[in-house]
Coordinates of C-alpha atoms in Angstrom, one line a residue:
Chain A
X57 CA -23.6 68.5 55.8
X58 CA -20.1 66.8 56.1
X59 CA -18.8 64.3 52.9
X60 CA -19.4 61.1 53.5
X61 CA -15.5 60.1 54.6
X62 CA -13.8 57.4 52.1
X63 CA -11.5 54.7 53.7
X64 CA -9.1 51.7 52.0
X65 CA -9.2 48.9 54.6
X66 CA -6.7 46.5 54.5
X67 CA -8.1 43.0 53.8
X68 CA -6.1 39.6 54.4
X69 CA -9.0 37.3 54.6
X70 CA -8.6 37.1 58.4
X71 CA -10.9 38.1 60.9
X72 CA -8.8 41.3 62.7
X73 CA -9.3 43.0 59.5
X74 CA -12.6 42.0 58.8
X75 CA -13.5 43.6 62.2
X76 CA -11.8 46.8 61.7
X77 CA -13.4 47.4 58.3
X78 CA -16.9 46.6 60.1
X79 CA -16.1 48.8 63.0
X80 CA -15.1 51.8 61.1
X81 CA -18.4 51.1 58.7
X82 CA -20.8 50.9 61.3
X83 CA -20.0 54.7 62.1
X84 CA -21.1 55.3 58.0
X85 CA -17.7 56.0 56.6
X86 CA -17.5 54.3 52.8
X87 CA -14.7 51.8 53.1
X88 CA -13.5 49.4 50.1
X89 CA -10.7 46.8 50.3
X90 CA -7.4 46.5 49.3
X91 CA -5.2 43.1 49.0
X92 CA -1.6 42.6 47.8
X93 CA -0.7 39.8 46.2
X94 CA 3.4 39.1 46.9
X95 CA 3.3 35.9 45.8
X96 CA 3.9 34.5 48.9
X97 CA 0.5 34.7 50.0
X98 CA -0.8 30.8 51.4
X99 CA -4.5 30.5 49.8
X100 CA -6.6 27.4 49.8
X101 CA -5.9 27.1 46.1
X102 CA -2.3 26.1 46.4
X103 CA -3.3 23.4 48.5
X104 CA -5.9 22.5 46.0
X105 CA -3.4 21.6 43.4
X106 CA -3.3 18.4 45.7
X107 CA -5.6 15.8 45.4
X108 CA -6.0 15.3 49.0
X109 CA -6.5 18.5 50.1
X110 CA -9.1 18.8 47.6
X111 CA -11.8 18.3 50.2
X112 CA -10.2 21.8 52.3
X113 CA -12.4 25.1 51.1
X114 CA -11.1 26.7 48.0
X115 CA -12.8 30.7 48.6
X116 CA -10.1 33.3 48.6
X117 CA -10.7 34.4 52.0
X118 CA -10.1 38.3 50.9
X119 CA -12.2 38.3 48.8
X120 CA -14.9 35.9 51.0
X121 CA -14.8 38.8 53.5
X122 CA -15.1 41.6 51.0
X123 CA -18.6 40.2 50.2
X124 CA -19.5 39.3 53.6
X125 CA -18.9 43.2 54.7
X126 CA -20.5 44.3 51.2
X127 CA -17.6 46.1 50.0
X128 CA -15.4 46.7 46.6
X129 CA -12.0 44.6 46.7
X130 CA -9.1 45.6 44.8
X131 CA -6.4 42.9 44.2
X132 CA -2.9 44.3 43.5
X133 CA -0.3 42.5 42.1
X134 CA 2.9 43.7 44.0
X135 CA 5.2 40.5 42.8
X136 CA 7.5 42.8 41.4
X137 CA 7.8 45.5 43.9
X138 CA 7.7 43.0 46.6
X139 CA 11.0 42.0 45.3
X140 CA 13.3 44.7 47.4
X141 CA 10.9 44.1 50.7
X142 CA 12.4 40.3 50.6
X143 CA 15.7 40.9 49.4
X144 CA 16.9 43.7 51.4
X145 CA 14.2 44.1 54.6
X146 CA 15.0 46.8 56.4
X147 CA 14.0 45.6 59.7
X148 CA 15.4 42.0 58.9
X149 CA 13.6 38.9 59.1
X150 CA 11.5 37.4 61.5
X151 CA 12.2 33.4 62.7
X152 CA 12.5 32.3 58.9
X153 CA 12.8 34.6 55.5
X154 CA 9.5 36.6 56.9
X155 CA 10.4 40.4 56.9
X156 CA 7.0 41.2 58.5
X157 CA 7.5 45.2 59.8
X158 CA 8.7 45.6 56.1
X159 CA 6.5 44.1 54.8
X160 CA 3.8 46.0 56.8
X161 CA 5.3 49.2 56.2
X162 CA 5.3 48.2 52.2
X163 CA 1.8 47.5 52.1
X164 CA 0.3 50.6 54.5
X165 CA 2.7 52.8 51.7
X166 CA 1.1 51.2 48.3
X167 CA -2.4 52.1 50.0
X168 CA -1.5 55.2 51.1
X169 CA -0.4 55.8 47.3
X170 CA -4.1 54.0 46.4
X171 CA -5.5 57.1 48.8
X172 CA -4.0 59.7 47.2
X173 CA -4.5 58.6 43.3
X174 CA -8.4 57.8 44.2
X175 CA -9.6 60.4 46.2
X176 CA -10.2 58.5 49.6
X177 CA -9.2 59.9 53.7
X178 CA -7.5 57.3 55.4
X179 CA -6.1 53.7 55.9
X180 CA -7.4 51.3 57.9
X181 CA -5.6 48.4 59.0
X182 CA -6.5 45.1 61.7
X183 CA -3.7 45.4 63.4
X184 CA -3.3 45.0 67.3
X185 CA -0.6 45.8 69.9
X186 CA 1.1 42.6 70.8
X187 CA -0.5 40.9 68.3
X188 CA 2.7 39.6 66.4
X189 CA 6.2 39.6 67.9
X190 CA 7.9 41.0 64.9
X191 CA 5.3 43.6 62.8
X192 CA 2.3 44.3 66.2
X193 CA 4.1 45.5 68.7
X194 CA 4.1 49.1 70.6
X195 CA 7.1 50.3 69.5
X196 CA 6.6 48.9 65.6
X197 CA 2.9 51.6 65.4
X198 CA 4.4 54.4 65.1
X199 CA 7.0 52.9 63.2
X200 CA 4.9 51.7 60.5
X201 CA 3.1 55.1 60.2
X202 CA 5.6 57.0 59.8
X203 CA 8.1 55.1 57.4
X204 CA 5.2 54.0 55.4
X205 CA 4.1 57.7 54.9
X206 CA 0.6 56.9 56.3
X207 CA 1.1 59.1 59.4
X208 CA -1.8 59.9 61.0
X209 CA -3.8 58.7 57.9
X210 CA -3.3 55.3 59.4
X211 CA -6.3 54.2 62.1
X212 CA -5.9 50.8 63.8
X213 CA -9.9 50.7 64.6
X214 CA -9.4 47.7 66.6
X215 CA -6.3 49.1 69.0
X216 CA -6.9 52.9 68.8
X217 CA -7.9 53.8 72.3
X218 CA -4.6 52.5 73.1
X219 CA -2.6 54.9 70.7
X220 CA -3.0 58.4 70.2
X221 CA -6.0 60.1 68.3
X222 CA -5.3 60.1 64.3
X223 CA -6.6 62.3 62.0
X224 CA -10.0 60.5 61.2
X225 CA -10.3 60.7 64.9
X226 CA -9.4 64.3 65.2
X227 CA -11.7 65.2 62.1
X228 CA -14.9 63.3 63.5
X229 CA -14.5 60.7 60.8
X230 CA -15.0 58.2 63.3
X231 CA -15.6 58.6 66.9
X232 CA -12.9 57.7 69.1
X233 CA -15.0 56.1 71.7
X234 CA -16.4 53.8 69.4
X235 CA -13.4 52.7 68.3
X236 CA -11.1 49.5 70.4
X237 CA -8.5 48.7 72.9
X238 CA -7.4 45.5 72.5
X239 CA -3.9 44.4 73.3
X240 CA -2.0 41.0 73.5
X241 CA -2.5 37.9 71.3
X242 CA -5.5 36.7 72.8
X243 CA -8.4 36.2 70.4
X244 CA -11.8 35.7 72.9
X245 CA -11.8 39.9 72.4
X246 CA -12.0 39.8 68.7
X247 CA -14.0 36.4 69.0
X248 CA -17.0 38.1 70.9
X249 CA -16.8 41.7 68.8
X250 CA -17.4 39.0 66.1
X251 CA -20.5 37.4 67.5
X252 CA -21.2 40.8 68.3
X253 CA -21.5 41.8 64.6
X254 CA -23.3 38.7 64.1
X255 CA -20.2 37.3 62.2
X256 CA -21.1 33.3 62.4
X257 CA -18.0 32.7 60.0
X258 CA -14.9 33.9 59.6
X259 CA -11.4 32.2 58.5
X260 CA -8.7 31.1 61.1
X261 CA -7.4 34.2 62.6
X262 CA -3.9 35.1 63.5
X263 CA -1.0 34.0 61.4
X264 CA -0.4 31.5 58.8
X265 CA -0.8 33.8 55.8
X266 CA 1.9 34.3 54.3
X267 CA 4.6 30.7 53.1
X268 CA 7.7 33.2 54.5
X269 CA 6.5 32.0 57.8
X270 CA 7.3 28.8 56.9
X271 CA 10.5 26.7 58.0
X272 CA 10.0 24.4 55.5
X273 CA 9.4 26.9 52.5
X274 CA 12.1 29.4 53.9
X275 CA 14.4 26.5 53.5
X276 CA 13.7 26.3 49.6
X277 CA 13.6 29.7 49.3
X278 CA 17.3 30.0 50.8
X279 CA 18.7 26.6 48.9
X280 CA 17.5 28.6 45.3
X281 CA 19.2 31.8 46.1
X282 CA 22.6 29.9 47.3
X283 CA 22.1 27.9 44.1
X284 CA 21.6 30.8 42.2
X285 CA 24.3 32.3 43.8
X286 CA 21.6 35.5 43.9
X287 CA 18.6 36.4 45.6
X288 CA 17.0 37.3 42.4
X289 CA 13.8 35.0 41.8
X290 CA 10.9 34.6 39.3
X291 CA 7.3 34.2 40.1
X292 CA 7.8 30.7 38.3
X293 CA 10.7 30.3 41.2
X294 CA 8.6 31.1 44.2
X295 CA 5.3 28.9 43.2
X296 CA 7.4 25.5 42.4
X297 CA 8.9 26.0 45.8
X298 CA 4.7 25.7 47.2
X299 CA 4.7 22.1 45.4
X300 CA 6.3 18.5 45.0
X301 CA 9.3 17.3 47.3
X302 CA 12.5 19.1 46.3
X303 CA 15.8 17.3 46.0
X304 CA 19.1 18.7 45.5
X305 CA 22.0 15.9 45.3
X306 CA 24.6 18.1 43.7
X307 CA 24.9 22.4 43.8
X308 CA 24.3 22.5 39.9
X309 CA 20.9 20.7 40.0
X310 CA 17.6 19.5 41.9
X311 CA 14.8 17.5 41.3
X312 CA 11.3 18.8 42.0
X313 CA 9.1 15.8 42.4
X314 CA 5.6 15.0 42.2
X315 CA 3.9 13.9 45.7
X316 CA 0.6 13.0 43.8
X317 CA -1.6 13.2 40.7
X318 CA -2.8 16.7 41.4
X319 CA 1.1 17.9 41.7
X320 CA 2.0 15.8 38.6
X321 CA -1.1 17.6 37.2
X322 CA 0.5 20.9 38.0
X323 CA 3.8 20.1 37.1
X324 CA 3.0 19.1 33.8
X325 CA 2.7 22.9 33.1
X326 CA 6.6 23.1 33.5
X327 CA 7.5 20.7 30.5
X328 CA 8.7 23.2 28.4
X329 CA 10.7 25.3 31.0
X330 CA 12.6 22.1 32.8
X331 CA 13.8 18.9 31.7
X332 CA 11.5 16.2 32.9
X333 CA 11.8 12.7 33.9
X334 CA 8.8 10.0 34.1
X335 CA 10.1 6.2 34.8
X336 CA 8.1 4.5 31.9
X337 CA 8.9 1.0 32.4
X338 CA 6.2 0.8 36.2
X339 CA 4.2 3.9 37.4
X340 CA 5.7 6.5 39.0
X341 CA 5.8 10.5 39.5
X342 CA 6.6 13.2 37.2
X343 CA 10.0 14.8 38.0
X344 CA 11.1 18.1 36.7
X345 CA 15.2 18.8 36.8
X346 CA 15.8 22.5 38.2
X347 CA 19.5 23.7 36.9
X348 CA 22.2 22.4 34.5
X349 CA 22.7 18.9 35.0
X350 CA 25.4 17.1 33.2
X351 CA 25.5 13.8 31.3
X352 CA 26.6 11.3 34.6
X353 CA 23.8 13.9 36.5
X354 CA 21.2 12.3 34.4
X355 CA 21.6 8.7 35.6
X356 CA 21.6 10.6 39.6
X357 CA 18.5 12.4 39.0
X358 CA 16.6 9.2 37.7
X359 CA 18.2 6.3 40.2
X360 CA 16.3 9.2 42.8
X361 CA 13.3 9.9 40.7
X362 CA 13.0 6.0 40.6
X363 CA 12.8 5.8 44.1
X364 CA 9.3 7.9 44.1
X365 CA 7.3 5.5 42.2
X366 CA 6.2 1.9 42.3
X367 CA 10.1 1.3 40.3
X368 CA 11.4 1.9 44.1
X369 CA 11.8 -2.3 44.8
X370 CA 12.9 -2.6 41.3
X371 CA 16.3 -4.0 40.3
X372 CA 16.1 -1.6 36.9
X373 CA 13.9 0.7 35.5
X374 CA 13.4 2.7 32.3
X375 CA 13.5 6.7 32.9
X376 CA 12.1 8.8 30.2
X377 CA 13.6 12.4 29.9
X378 CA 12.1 14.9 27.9
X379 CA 13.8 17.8 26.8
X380 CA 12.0 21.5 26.9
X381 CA 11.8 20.9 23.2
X382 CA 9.9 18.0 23.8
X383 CA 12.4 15.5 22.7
X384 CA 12.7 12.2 24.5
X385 CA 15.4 9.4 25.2
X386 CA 15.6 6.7 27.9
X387 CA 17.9 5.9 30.3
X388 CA 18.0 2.7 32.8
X389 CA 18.8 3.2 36.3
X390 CA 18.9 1.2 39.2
X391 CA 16.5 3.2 42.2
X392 CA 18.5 4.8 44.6
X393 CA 17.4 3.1 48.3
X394 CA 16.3 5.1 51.1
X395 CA 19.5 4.1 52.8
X396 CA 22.0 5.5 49.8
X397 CA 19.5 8.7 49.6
X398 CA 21.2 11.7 52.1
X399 CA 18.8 13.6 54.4
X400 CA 20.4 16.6 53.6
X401 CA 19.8 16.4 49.8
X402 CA 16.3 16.5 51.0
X403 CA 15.2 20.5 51.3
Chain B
X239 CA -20.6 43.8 22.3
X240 CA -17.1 41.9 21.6
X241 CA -15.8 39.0 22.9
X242 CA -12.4 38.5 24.6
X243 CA -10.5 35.1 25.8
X244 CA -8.1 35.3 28.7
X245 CA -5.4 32.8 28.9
X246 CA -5.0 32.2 32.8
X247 CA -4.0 28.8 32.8
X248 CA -1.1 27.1 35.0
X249 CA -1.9 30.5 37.3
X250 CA -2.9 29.6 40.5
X251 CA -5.2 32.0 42.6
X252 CA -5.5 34.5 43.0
X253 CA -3.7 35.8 40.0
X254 CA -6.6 34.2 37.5
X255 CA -8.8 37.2 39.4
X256 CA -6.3 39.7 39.4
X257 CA -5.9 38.9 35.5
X258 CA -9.0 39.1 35.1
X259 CA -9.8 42.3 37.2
X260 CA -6.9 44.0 35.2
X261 CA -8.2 42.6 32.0
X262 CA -12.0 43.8 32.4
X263 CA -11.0 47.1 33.2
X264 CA -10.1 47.5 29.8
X265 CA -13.2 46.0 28.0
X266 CA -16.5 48.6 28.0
X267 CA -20.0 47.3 29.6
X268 CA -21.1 44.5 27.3
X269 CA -18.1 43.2 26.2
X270 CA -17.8 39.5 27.3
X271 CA -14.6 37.6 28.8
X272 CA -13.8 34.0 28.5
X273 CA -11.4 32.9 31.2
X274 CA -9.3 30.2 31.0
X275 CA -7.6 28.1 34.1
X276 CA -6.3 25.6 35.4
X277 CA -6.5 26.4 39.1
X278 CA -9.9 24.8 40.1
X279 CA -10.0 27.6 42.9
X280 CA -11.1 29.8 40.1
X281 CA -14.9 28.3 40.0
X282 CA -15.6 30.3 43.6
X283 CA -13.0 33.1 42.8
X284 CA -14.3 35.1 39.7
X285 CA -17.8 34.2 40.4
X286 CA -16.8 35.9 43.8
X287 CA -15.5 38.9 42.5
X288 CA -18.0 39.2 39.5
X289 CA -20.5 39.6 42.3
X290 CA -18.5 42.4 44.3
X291 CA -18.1 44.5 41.5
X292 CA -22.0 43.5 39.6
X293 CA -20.5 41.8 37.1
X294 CA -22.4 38.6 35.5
X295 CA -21.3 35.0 35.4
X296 CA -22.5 33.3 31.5
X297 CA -21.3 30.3 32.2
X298 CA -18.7 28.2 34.1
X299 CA -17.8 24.8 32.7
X300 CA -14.7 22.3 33.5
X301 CA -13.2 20.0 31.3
X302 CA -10.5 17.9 31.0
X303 CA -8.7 19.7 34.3
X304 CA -9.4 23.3 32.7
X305 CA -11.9 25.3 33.5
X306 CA -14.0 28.4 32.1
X307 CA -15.6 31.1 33.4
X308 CA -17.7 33.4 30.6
X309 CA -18.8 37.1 32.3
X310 CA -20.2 40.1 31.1
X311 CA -18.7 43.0 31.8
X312 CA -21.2 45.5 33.7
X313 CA -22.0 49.1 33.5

């Protein structure tokens, strides 16, 4: 009697993955899931930090599909690693800092590594041809399998009748003819395979995972590395670009502010690794101060903190700074107007 | 049976689980973890993946913008 074949299924929390990991265990082959966590990944808990997006779900969608489909999901933190796929991306970036085929190709490799140090027979991924115009595309398939070092390890369950056989196809690990053709970025095929499994819930599909895809984010993301004057970055670095409204008025300095009580909240973590600013003399938001400012940059940073709070009609206010050692002094500032404020201090 | 704490606070999901996925894997069935957040995402997250991998959930409490998760570790 054959061994029950092992797979690693890619899991994102979206439904194209959930689908191939249910299509490929339906024929009786074990499959567990796999996750990376780059730090760039957009889950309903960085969205939670605000108050009023408190009312959105909070699940981990990963890890939401790992126990709808019954399986074991591992969580790898690939922060580190993740760091040269950003930095220097092969296959460049997609419309913002997204390097999605290298990213791809990064992520089949580290579970192909996860195969080999665990025993298990192939990868399976959700992907689809046409899918994505950067990383699902004919041309990137073969691509991916071969510079990630997957080969014919790799099975795309929900695309495979469109590719050629692999080796869990070649093997009778999984019968071909049970296996998909889908192609193109419409999503009524993977809709009714869903209500086909019976799958009633399932989290948005297609895109939106990841905050590289994001214009806005990108933009923060390029404005600390040309502060920096490196692309180097911290996992401190890439999180306080997910939160607050971020100023930068001069090239030595910004100002991460507060947008509400569930930011400040967050914020309020940072105390001891920025400089902070609260205006104590009417309410207003906390504000950390990201660089080195000098002496006059003080009395900037709180005329446009003071603009955030009720202080902003205010002739003068008082703006208490507190030191990472905690120590604390007060300056008074007249609140910058929205008319004195550039747009393109705003990032 | 001994009793560990996790600091996972400031940590926003889902590091708190992957802390606390790397963390169990080093305590023997029995042992008990207290985990410690910030990141309210954490009250479906570890009770999530506590029941994935048949580990138990002791207790899950909030207070004061933290909140803590007690589990056993399984067999």
């Amino acid at each position: 009697m054959m061994k029950q074949p092992k797979a690693i299924a890619l899991i994102s929390g979206g439904l194209d993955s959930m689908l191939a990991a249910k299509t490929v265990m339906a024929q009786g082959v074990h499959v567990e899931g796999i996750n990376f966590f780059t730090g760039f990944c957009v889950e309903g808990h960085t969205h939670a930090i605000r108050e009023k997006d408190r009312t959105k779900p909070k699940r981990n969608n990963a890890l939401w599909v790992a126990e709808q489909l019954g399986i074991k999901l591992h969580i790898v933190d690939v922060i580190e690693e993740y760091k040269q796929v950003l930095t220097k991306p092969k296959h460049g970036y997609g419309a913002h800092m997204n390097p999605c085929l290298d990213c791809k190709i990064f992520m089949v490799n580290k579970a192909r590594q996860w195969v080999a140090e665990n025993g298990f027979d192939f990868i399976i991924t959700g992907e689809v041809i046409g899918q994505r115009p950067m990383s699902q595309r004919k041309w990137t398939m073969p691509v991916i399998a071969k510079e990630s070092g997957a080969d014919d390890r790799l099975l795309r369950p929900l695309c495979a009748k469109n590719l050629p056989p692999t080796l869990p196809e070649r093997e009778g690990w999984v019968d071909r003819e049970k296996l998909h053709g889908i192609t193109g970025r419409s999503r009524k095929p993977q809709m009714a395979m869903a209500k086909q499994f019976g799958m009633a819930d399932y989290a948005q599909p297609a895109g939106g995972c990841c905050f590289l895809t994001d214009k806005s984010y990108s933009a923060k993301l390029v404005d600390l590395w040309q502060a920096q004057g490196n692309r180097d970055y911290e996992l401190d670095d890439i999180m306080l670009l997910k939160v607050g409204r971020h100023i930068r008025p001069k090239p030595n300095f910004k100002l991460i502010v507060a947008r509400e009580e569930g930011e400040g909240r967050f914020l309020e973590g940072y105390k001891r690794d920025y400089v902070s600013m609260k205006c104590s003399s009417h309410s207003g938001p906390l504000v950390l101060l990201d660089g080195e400012p000098s002496a006059e940059d003080f009395y900037l940073a709180a005329s446009i903190a003071a603009r955030y709070g009720q202080s902003r009609n205010a002739v003068e206010v008082d703006m208490a700074i507190t030191g990472k050692d905690g120590s604390e002094r007060t300056i008074r500032v007249k609140p910058m107007t929205e008319t004195d404020l550039p747009k393109e201090w705003l990032i | 049976m001994n009793r560990h704490v996790l600091n996972a606070r400031r940590l926003l999901c889902p590091l708190p689980v992957i802390r606390t996925q790397d963390k169990v894997r080093q305590l023997q069935p029995g042992d008990q973890l207290e985990v410690v957040c910030t990141d309210p995402g954490v009250l479906q997250d570890i009770p999530a993946w506590c029941r994935i991998n048949g580990h138990k959930v002791l207790e899950t409490k909030s207070d004061n913008h933290e909140y803590v998760i007690v589990l056993e570790v399984s067999g």
